[in-house]
Coordinates of C-alpha atoms and ligand atoms in Angstrom, one line a residue:
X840 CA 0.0 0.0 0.0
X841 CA 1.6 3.5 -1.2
X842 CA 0.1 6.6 1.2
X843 CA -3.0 7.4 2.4
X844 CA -4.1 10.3 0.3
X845 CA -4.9 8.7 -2.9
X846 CA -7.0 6.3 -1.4
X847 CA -8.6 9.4 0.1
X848 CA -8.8 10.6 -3.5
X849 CA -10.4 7.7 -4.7
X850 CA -13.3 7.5 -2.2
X851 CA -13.5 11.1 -2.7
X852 CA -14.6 10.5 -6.3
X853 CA -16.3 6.9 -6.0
X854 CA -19.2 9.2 -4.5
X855 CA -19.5 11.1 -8.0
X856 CA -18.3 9.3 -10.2
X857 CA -19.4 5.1 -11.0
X858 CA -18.6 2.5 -8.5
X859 CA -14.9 1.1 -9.6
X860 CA -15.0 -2.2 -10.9
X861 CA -13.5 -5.1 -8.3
X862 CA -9.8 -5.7 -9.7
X863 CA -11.0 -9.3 -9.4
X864 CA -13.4 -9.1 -11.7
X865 CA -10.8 -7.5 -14.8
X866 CA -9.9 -10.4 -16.8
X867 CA -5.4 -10.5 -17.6
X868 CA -5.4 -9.6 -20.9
X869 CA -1.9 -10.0 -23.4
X870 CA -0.8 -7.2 -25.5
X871 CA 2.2 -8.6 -27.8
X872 CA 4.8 -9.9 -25.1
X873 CA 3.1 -8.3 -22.1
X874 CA 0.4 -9.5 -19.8
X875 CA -1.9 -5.9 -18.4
X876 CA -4.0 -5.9 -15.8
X877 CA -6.4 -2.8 -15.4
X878 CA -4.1 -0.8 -18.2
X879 CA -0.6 -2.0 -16.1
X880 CA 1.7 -4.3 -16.9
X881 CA 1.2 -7.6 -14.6
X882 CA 3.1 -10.2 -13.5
X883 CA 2.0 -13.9 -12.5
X884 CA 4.7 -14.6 -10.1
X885 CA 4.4 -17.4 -7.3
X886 CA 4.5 -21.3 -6.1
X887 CA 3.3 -24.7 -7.6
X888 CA 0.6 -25.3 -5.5
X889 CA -0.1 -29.1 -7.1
X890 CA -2.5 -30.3 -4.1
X891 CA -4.8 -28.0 -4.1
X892 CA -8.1 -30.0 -5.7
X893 CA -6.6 -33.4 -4.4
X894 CA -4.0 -34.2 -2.8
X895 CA -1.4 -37.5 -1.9
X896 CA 0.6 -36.7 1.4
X897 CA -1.8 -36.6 4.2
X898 CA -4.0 -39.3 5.5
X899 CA -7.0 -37.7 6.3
X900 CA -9.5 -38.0 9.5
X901 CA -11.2 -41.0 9.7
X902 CA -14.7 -40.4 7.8
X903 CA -13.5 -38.1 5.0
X904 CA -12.8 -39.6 1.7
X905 CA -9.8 -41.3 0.9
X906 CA -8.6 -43.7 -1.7
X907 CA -6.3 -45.3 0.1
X908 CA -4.2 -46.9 -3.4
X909 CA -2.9 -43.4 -4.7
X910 CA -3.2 -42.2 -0.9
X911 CA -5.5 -39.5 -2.7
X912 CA -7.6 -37.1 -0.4
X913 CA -9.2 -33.7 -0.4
X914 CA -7.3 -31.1 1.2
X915 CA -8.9 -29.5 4.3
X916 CA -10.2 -26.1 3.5
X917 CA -8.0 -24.5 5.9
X918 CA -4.7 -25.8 4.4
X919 CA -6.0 -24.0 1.0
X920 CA -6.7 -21.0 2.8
X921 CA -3.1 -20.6 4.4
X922 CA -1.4 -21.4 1.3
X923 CA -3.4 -18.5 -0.3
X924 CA -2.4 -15.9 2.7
X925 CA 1.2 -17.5 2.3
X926 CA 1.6 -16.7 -1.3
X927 CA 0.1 -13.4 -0.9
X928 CA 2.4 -12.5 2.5
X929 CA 5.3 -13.3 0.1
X930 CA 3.8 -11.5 -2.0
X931 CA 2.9 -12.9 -5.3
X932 CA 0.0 -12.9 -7.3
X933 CA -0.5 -16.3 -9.0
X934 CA -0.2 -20.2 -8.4
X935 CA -0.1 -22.8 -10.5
X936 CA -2.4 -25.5 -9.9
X937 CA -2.4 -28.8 -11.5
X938 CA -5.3 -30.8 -9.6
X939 CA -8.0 -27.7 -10.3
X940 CA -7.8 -29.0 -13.5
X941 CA -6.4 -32.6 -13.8
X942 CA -8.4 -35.2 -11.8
X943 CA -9.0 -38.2 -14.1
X944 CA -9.0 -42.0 -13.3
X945 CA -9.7 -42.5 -9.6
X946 CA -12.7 -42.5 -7.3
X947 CA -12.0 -39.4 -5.8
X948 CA -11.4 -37.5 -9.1
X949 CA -13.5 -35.4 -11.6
X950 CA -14.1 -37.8 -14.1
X951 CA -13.1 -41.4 -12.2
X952 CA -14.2 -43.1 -15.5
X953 CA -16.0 -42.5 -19.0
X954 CA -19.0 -40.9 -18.3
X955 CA -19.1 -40.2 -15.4
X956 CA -18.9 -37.1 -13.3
X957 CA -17.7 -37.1 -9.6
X958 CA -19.9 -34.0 -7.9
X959 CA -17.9 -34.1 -4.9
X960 CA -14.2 -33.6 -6.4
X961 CA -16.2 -30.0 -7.4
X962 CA -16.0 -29.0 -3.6
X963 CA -12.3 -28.4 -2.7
X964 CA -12.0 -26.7 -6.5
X965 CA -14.7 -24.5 -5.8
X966 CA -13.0 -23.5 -2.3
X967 CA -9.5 -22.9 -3.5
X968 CA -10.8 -20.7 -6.7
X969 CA -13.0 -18.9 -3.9
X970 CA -9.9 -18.5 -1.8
X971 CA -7.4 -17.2 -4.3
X972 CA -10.4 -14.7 -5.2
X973 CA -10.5 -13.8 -1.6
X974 CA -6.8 -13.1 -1.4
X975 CA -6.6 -11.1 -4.9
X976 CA -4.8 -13.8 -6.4
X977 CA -4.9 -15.6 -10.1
X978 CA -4.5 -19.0 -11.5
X979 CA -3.2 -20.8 -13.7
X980 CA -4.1 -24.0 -14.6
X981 CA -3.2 -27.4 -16.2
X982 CA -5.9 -29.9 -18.1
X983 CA -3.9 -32.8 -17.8
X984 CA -0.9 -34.5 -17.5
X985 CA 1.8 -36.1 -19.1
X986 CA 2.2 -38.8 -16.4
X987 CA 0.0 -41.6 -14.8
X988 CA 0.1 -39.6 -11.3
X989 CA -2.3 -40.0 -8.7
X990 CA -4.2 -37.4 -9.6
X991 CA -4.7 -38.8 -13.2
X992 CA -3.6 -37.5 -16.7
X993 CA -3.0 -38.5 -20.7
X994 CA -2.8 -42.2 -19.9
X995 CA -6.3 -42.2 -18.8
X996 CA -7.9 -41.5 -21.8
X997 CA -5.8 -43.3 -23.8
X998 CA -6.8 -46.5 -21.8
X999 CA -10.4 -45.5 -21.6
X1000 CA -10.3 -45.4 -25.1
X1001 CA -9.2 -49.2 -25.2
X1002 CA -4.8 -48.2 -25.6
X1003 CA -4.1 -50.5 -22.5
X1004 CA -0.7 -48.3 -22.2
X1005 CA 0.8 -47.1 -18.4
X1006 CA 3.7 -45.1 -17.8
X1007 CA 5.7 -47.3 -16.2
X1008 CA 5.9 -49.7 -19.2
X1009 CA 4.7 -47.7 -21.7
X1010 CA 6.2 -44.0 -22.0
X1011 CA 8.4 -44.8 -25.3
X1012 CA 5.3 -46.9 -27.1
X1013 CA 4.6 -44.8 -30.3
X1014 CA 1.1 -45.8 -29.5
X1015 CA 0.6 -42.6 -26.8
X1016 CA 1.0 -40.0 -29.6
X1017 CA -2.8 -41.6 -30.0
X1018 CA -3.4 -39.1 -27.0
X1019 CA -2.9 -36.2 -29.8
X1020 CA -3.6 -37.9 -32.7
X1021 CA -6.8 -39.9 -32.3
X1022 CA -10.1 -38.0 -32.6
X1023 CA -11.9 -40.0 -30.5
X1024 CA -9.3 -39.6 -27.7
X1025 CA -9.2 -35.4 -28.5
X1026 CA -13.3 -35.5 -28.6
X1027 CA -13.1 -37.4 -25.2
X1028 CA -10.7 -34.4 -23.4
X1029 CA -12.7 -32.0 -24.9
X1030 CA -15.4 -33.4 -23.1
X1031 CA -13.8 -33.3 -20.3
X1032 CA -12.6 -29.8 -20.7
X1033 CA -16.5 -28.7 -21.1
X1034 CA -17.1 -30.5 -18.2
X1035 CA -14.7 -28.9 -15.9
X1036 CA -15.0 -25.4 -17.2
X1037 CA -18.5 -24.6 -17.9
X1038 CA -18.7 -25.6 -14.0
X1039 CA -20.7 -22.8 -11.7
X1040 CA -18.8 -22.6 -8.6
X1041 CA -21.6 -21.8 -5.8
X1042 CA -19.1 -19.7 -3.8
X1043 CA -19.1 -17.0 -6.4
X1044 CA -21.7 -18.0 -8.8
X1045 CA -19.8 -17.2 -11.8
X1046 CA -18.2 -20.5 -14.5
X1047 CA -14.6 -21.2 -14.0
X1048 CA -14.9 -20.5 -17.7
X1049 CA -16.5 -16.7 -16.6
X1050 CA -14.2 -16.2 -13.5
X1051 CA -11.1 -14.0 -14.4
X1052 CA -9.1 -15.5 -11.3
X1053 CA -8.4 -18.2 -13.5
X1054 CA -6.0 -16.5 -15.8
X1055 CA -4.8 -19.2 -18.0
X1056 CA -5.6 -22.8 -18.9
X1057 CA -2.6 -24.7 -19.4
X1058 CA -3.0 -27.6 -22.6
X1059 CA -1.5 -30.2 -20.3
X1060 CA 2.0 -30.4 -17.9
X1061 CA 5.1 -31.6 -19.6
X1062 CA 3.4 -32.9 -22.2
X1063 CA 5.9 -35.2 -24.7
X1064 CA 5.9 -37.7 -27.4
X1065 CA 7.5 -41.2 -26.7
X1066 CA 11.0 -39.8 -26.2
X1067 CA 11.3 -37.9 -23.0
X1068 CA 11.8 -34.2 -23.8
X1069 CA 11.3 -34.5 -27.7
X1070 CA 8.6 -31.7 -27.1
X1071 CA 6.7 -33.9 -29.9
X1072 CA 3.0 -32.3 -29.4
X1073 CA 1.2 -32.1 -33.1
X1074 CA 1.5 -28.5 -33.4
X1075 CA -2.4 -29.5 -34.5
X1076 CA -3.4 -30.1 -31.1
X1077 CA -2.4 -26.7 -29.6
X1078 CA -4.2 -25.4 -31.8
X1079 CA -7.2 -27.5 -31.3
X1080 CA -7.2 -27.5 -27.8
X1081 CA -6.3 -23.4 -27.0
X1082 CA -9.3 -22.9 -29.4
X1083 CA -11.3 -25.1 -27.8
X1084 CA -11.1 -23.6 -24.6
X1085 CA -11.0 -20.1 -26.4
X1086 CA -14.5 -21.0 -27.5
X1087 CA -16.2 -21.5 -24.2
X1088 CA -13.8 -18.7 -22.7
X1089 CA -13.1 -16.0 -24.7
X1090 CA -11.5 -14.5 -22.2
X1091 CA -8.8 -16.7 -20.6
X1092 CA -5.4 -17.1 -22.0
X1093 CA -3.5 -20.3 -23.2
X1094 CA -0.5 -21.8 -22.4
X1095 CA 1.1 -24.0 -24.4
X1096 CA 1.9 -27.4 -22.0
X1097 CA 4.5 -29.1 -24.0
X1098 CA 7.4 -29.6 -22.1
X1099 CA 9.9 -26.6 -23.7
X1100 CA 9.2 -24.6 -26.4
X1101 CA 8.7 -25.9 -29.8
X1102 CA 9.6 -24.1 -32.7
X1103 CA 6.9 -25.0 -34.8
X1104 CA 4.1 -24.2 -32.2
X1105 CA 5.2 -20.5 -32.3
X1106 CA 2.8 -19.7 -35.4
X1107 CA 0.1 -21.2 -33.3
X1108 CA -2.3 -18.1 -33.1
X1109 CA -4.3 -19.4 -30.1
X1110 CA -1.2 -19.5 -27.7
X1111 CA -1.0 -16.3 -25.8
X1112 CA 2.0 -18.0 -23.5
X1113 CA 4.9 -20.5 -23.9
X1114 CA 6.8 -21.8 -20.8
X1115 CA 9.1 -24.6 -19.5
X1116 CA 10.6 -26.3 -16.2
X1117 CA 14.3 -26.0 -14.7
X1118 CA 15.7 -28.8 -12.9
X1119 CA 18.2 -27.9 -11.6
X1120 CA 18.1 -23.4 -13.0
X1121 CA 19.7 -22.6 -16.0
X1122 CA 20.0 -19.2 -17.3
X1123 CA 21.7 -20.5 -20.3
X1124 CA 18.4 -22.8 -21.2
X1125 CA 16.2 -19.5 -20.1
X1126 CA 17.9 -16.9 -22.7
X1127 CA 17.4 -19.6 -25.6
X1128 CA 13.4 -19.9 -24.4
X1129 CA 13.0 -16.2 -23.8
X1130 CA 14.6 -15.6 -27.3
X1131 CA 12.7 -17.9 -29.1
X1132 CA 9.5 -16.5 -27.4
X1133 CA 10.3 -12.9 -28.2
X1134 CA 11.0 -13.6 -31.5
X1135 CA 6.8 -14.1 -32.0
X1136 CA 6.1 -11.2 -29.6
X1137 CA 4.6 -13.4 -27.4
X1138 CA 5.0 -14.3 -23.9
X1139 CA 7.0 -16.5 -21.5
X1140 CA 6.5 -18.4 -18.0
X1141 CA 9.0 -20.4 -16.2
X1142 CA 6.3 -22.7 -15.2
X1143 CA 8.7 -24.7 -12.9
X1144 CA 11.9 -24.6 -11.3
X1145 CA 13.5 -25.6 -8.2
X1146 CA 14.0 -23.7 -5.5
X1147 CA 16.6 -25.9 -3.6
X1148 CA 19.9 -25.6 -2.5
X1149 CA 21.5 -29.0 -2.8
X1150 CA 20.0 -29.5 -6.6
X1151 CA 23.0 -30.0 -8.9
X1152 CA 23.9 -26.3 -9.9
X1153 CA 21.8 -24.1 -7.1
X1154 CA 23.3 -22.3 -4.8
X1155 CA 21.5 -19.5 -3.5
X1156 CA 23.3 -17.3 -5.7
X1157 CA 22.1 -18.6 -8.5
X1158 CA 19.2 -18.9 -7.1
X1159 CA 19.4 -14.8 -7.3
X1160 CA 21.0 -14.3 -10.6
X1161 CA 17.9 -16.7 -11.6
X1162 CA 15.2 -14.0 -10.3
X1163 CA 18.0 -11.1 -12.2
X1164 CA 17.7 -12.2 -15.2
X1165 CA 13.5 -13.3 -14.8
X1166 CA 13.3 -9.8 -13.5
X1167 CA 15.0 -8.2 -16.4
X1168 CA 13.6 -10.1 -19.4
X1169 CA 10.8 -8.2 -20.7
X1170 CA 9.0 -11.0 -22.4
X1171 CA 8.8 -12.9 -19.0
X1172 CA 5.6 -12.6 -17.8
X1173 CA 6.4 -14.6 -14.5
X1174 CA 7.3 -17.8 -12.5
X1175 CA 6.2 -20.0 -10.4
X1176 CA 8.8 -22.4 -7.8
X1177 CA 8.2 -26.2 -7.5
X1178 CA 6.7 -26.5 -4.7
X1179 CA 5.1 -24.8 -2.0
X1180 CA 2.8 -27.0 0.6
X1181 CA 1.8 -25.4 4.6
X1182 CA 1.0 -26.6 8.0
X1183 CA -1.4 -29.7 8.5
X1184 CA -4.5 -27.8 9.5
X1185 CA -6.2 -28.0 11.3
X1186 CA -3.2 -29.1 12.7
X1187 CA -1.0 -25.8 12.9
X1188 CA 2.2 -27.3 14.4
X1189 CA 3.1 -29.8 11.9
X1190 CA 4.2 -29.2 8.2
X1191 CA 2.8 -31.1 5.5
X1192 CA 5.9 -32.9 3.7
X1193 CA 6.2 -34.3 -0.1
X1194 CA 8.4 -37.1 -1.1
X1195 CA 10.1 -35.6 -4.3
X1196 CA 12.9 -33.2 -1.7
X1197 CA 11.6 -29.7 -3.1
X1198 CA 8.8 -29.0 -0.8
X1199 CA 9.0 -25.7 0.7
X1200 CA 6.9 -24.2 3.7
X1201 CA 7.1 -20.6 4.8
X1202 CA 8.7 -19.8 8.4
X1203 CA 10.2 -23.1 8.5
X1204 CA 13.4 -21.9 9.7
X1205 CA 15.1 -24.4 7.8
X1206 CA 14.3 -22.4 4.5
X1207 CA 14.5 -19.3 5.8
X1208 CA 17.3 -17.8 3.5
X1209 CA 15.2 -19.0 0.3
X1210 CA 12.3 -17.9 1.1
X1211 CA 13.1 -14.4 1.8
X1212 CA 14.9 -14.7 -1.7
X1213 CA 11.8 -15.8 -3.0
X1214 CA 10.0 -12.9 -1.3
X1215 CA 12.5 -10.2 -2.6
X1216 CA 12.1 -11.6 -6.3
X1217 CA 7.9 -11.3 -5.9
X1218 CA 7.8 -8.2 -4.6
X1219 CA 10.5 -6.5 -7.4
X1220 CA 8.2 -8.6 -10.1
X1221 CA 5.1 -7.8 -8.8
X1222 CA 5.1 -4.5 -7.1
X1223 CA 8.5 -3.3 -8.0
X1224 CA 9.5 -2.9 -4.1
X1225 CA 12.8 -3.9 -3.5
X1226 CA 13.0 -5.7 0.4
X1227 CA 16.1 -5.9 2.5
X1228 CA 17.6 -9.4 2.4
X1229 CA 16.7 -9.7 6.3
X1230 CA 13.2 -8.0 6.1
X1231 CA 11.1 -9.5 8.8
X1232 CA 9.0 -11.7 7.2
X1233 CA 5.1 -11.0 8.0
X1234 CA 3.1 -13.3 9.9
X1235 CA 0.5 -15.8 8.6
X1236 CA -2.1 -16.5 11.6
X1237 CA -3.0 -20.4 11.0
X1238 CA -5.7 -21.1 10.7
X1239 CA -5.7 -18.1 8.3
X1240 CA -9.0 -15.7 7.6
X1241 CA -11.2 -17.4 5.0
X1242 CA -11.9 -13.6 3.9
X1243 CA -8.2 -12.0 2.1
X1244 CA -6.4 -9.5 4.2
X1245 CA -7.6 -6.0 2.4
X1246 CA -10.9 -5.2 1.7
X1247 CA -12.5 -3.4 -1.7
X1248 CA -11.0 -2.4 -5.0
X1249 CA -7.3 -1.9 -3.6
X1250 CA -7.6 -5.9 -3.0
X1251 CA -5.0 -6.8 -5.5
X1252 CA -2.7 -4.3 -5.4
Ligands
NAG1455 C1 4.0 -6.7 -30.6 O1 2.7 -6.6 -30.2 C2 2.3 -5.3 -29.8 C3 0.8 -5.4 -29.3 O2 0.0 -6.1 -30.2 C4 2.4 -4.4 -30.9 O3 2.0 -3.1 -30.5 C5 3.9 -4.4 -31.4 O4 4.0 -3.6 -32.5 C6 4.3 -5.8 -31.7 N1 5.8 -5.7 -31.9 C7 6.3 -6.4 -32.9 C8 7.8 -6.3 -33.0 O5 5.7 -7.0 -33.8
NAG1456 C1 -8.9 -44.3 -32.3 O1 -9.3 -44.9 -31.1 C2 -10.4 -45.8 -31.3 C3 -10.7 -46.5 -30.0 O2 -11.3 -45.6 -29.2 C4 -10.0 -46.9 -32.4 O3 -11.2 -47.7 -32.6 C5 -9.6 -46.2 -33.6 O4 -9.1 -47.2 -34.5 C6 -8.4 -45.2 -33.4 N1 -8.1 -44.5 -34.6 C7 -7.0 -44.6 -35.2 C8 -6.8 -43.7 -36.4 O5 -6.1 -45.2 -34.8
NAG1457 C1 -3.4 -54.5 -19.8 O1 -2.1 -55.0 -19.8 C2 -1.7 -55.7 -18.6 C3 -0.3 -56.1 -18.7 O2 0.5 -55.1 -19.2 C4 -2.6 -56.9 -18.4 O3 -2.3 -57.5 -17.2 C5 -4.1 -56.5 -18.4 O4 -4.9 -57.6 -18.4 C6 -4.4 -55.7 -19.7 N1 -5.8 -55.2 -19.6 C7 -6.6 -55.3 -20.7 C8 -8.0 -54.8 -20.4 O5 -6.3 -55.8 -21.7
NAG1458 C1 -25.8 -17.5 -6.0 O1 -27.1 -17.5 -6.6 C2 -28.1 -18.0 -5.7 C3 -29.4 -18.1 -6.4 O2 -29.7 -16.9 -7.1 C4 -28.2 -17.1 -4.5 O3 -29.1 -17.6 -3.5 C5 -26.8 -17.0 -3.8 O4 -26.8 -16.1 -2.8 C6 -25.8 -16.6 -4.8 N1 -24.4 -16.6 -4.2 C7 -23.5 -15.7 -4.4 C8 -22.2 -16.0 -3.8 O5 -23.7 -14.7 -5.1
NAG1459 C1 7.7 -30.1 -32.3 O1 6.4 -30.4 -32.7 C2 6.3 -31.0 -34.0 C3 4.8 -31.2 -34.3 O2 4.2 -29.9 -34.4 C4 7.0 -32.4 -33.9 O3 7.0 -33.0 -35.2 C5 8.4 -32.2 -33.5 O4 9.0 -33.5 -33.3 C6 8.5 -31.5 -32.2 N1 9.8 -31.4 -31.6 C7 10.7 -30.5 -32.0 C8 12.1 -30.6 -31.3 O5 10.6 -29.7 -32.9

């Protein structure tokens, strides 16, 4: 918040002038290789929030739903909640969210088989779209996945579709380029797109499709052929997809999901942004993606990247020439770590871990030094502050309001 006086200004002439929309309700629009939000440049800086519509490292009370074979259950509407005051105490402004949009192939998800539609898996999406409204912050969000994670992805509808293919034995079988290829396959995720987008979410009454705090729909996560990292995605299919998705919501923008950027999606007209992941950071591999994106006058996300210390390669100060040369890149439109998970609520003393090494929790002192990087790199991206390097970070009360931390138009600022 700048000074008092403008918003002294502002009330000043709300009583002559129109009401001023809600921020929340003014879709992110892309001019060329820029993102605006109410006429200003924006920035979608922030975590990989993966859990968020179902999740795999908690065994849940006894009662609530749980599929105890992919150890999938819904998150606990307070543990959303935190992570949204989390991300916007560090101040960011987006998260990227695989499970509000990939839940295929188990009885807790979506779409647990052909046909059918699992009302219940609606709930915790509903509440975390509610909550990142609540806390003025946007989304962005995959439709599936290259992998057969718990939480479901390509492999599903290639089996339902008869392609008895899993990852394990199956990732270089020609056969999953049917996932692209085959129109029966590409009718059945567009189904499943309509399904999931044209929902009504009772907490705001508006679609997902309608609701601006999803910013961008994401084709799919690491998406690949049957070599790992060929980035072999039918240019086609972008193009189908993004205007699939186009056509029941004009307004949201598309990011291409292969994994890296392929040269000969750049002429795909529906793609608004192009992104890729970084395990361990490379700048080098960042300048070649950044150029390639420019060279379209179209925009970039580095949709992934790790965050930790020990990976091969990052130290901490890469770690901040990383956010330098994000910060500096004009076409960048933002980032987003892998991956950011909070306490156990309603258990507020214990952190919720995940298996893969990269799971990061504010105030746990053991990532303090990162984290206040992190926070120094979201507030230069998104609010052009620059924060000491031993700023006192600000407390999160858990369990955190269900209600943001600023009231009216000034929400998302
Ligand atoms: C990029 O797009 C913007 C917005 O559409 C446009 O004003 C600008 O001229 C374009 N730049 C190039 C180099 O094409
Ligand atoms: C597409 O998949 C269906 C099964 O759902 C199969 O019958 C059909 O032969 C496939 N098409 C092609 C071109 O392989
Ligand atoms: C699918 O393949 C597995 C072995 O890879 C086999 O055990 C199973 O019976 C097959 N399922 C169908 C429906 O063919
Ligand atoms: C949604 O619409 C219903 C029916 O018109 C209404 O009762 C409810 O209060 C609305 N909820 C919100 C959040 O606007
Ligand atoms: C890029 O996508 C095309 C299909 O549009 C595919 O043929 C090619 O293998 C992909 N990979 C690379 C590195 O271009």
């Amino acid at each position: 918040m700048k000074s008092f006086l403008p918003v002294l200004c502002l009330l000043a002439a709300s009583a002559t002038a129109a009401p001023r929309a809600d921020i929340r309700d003014v879709p992110v629009t892309r001019e060329g290789s820029t993102l605006l939000l109410d006429g200003k440049p924006w920035k979608a800086v922030g975590a990989n929030v993966y859990w968020l519509g179902l999740d795999e490292n908690v065994t849940p009370a006894s009662g609530e739903p749980y599929y105890a074979p992919l150890k999938a259950s819904y998150p606990t509407k307070g543990r959303t909640t935190e992570i949204m005051a989390v991300v916007k105490a560090m101040g960011g402004t987006a998260i990227r969210a695989h499970t509000l949009g990939v839940s295929t192939g188990n009885p807790l998800s979506l779409v647990p088989a052909p046909g059918q539609v699992n009302k219940q898996a609606f709930e915790p999406i509903d509440w975390a779209v509610w909550q990142a409204r609540e806390y003025g912050l946007r989304l962005l969000i995959p439709l599936t996945d290259n992998f057969d994670y718990y939480h479901g992805g390509k492999y599903n509808f290639l089996r339902w579709a008869g392609f008895n293919l899993t990852q394990t034995k199956d990732s270089t079988n020609p056969l999953v380029m049917q996932f692209y290829t085959n129109e029966t396959i590409v009718g059945a995720f567009k189904d499943y797109i309509r399904t999931l987008i044209t929902h009504v979410n009772p907490y705001t009454n508006l679609s997902y499709a309608d609701d601006p705090t999803i910013f961008a729909y994401e084709t799919g996560n690491e998406l690949c052929g049957p070599v790992w990292g060929d980035m072999n995605v039918p240019a086609r299919w972008v193009r189908e997809i993004g205007g699939f998705v186009k056509q029941l919501a004009p307004k949201k923008l598309i990011v291409d999901g292969t994994y890296g950027v392929n040269k000969t999606h750049l002429s795909v007209e529906e793609v608004d942004i192009f992104s890729d992941h970084y395990y361990p950071v490379s700048i080098g591999k960042l300048r070649a993606d950044v150029d390639l994106v420019n060279s379209v006058n179209k925009t970039y996300f580095a949709g992934e990247y790790t965050w930790v210390k020990s990976a091969p390669a990052a130290t901490d100060a890469d770690l901040a020439s990383w956010f330098k040369v994000l910060e500096q890149s004009p076409a960048v439109i933002g980032d987003a770590l892998w991956s950011l998970f909070g306490h156990n609520v309603p258990d507020c003393k214990t952190f919720v871990e995940h298996s893969d090494g990269l799971t990061l929790q504010y105030v746990n002192p053991a990532h303090a030094t990162q984290i206040q990087l992190i926070r120094q790199h979201f507030m230069k991206a998104s609010q052009e502050l620059s924060i000491a390097a031993n700023a006192p970070l600000p407390q999160v009360p858990c369990p955190a309001s269900t209600s943001g931390t600023e009231t009216g138009t000034r929400r998302n600022r």
